[in-house]
Amino acid sequence: MYLSQREAIILDQLLYSHTEIPLSSFQSLLQVSRRTVYREITNLEASLKTLNVEIVNERNKGYKLVGHAETLNMLREENTARNQYVFSKDERQDGIITTLLVNEGPVTAEVLSQQFAVSLNTIYQDIDAIEERLGANQVNRLPAQGFTLDVDEINNRNIVATTIYNNLSPADSATYLSDLSEIGASIDKPFFLTFISDTSLKAVVESFRQSDLDAGKKMNDNQIRPVLIQLAYALDRMQAGFSISDIVSIETNVPSDIIHLAYQITGHLADQLKINIPINERNLLVNQLEGINFKNKESIFNVNFDTQLSYKVQRFIRLVSEKTSNDFRQDKRLYKGLISHIRATLKRIENDPITSFKDTSLEPVVDQYKDLYVKVEESFKAVFSTDISHEEAAYILMHFAASYEAGPSLNYQPRLLVIVSNYGGAGKIIKERLEKQFQAIFQVDITQLSEIDQLDVGSYSMILSTGPLKNFPVEYQLISPVLADKDIDLLKDFIETYKLGHKNPLTNHFGDDNYKLTFEEMRDSILIADDLLKQFEVKDINSKEHVEATVEAVIQSLKPLAVSDDALVSQAIIKRYKTTPIGIPMTNMSLFHSVHEDVKTPVFKVYNLSSPFYVEGMDRQMILLKRILLLLAPAPLDANVKTVLGWISQSIIENNINTDLYNTGNEETLRNLLSRLFVEAIQESGKGDD
C-alpha cells in the first residue's frame, strides 16, 4: 500500500488514537484547508479498501478506523517500520524542501518534526541550512503558520523533480515504476516517490510505452527517469490547479519528430486522465525531450544537422587526444556517441543552468580514470566555453573510457548476461573490457535494468549486475560498474570450473537474409563510391561579385548531367549558407551541401576561386574563402548515398592531415585520399558496428 505524506500522517493518527478524531484536528496538524483534508481522507480510504479497512466518520465526533484486529495490528507494524527509516541530514533537508514545495500552504515545524522523526530544534537548524542553499528571500517564516518556499511554478517543478531523482537509487525507481500495474501489492514505495501520486506516475509510464519511443528512438534509463518524474509531478500540479504563468515557446531548431513525440505523449495523458493539457505544458515537454540524448544517426544531410556543433565535437576529441597522447580520433563510434550526448548536454544547460542531477554510480568510473576525467573536463570547457557539472563531465568521460578500453568484437561462449542501469555508459565499458580480457570465451549480452522482463534469464550460463536485483528469479553476481579486478578474478574462477557439457551452442547471428542484405548494401556503396571517384575533379573557376553569384555559376555548370533546375538547387544551397556558418576554421575552404529533388546524381567536386571572399566559419570566426567543396545528393535521400557522402563530410575535419589535404591538395592527391577513405570505410562497415 503506497501512501502520500499527508495520508501517512492521517493514518498514523487514526491507528494510535483511542477516540474519534475531528476534522479540525487534521486541519491543524497538516496546516491545510478542509477541502484538502477531505481529499486526502478519500484517497486513504481507497487504499485501505483493499485491506477491508474503513474510515468511519461518526457524526459530531470525528473519524476512526474500522477493521479486523489482525489487519489493524499489521498496519501498525508496517507504520512502525516506515517510521523507523533514518534520514541523513542531506536527505532530510531535501525532504523538507520537497514537502514545502508540494504543499498548497504553510507547513509547521511540528508536522516536519513528526514526519522526519527529529526534534523541533533540528528542524529549525535545517530551515536555516535551506535558507543558505536557496537564499533567504525564498524561505518564508510565517508566525503561527509555518514555512513556505517562494519560487515560481517552473522552478518549483525543476527543484522537486531534481530532488526526487537525486534521492532515488536506479534499482528502486526502476523496480517501482515497472511494478505500477500492481499498485497496492507492496508497501515499499521509495520515500521520495511518495511526493508524486501513483495515478500520475502510472499514466506517464503508460503514455511513454504507447508513444513512438520504441519506433527508432532510444534513450537510457538514467535519462528517461528524470523526464518521467518531471512529467508526473507536472500532472499533479496541473490537477491541483497550478499552472505556468510565463509563455513557454519551443526552442529553435527542435526536430519535428521531437515535437510530435511530446504532443503524442501529452495527448495520451489528456485522454487517460480526462484533463486539458495547455499548450504551455506541451511545449515544456518538447524542450525537456530535446535535452535527451536520443541515439539518432548523424548526417550532414539531416535538416537539423548542426555544422558548428559537429566541428566543435571533432575539435573536442582532437584536444583530448593531444592532452592524453591517445588518439581517440581513430574510434569512429566515439564521434557518433559524443555528438548526440553533447547536444543534449548543452540543451539541458540552456534550459536549466541551475539544477543538476546527481548520480553516485559514476564515481567508480571517475576514480578509475582520474587523469582522463581531468583532461575531458578541461577540454570541454576550452572548446564549448561553458562549465558543466561533475555528473555531466562523468557521463562524457564514459564515452572516452569505453573508447580507451575498446578491443575486438567477437561472439563468445558460454553466454554471459550483464545487467546495468545505463547501457550507454557503464554497459559499454564493461562489454569492451570483457571482450578484451576474455577473447573467444564468452558470448556477452548487455541489458538495462528496465528490460530484464524481455529476456529468458534462465538461458544464460552466468549473470552479472551492477546493482542489487529485487526478487530476481535466478542466481547472479554483483560487480562494479567498471568491472574491477576482483570481478575479473570472479570470471576467471568461473571459467576454471565451467563444465563443457553446460556450454550453450554458438548461435548464428548472420543468417542468409541478413548476409544478402549486407552484401547488397556493400555492393551499392561500392558502386556509389566508384561513380563519385569517376566524376570527381578539382576545377579553377572565376569568382563572381559575391559568394551567392559564384555558387549559382558553379551549380549552373553542372546542368544538365548532375542537376535539372540549377536555380532551385542554388537557392537551397544559398539559403543554408546564409543561416548556418559553413567555413572550416583555420582553412580557406567551405563545405556547401544540399539534398534536393532537382539533383540527379550524387556529386562531390572541389572549386578553386580566382578571387577570395570573407565568410563565417563554424567557430563564428571569419575565414578567407579560396576553395569551395561541393556535396550534393538527390532527394529523397537514399540510405547508401547518405552513408557514402557522410564518409566524405566527416573525413574533412576528422584530423589535421585530412583537413590540410582538402584545403590545399590537387586533384590527384584528393582522388587518392578519397580512394583510401572509401576502401577503409567499406571494410569497416563489413565488420559491423557493435
Tab-separated table of C-alpha atoms in Angstrom, residues 218-220 223 289-296 339-345:
chain	number	residue	atom	x	y	z
A	218	LYS	CA	16.215	5.018	-27.808
A	219	MET	CA	17.236	6.610	-24.529
A	220	ASN	CA	18.793	5.030	-21.479
A	223	GLN	CA	17.667	9.829	-18.998
A	289	LEU	CA	12.732	15.872	-24.541
A	290	GLU	CA	15.113	17.959	-26.651
A	291	GLY	CA	17.541	17.701	-23.716
A	292	ILE	CA	17.651	13.916	-24.058
A	293	ASN	CA	20.422	12.073	-25.843
A	294	PHE	CA	18.361	10.187	-28.426
A	295	LYS	CA	20.574	7.786	-30.305
A	296	ASN	CA	19.859	9.082	-33.811
A	339	ILE	CA	27.689	14.468	-30.824
A	340	SER	CA	24.277	13.221	-29.647
A	341	HIS	CA	25.285	13.315	-25.989
A	342	ILE	CA	26.872	16.768	-26.079
A	343	ARG	CA	23.943	18.277	-27.979
A	344	ALA	CA	21.655	17.005	-25.208
A	345	THR	CA	24.051	18.241	-22.508
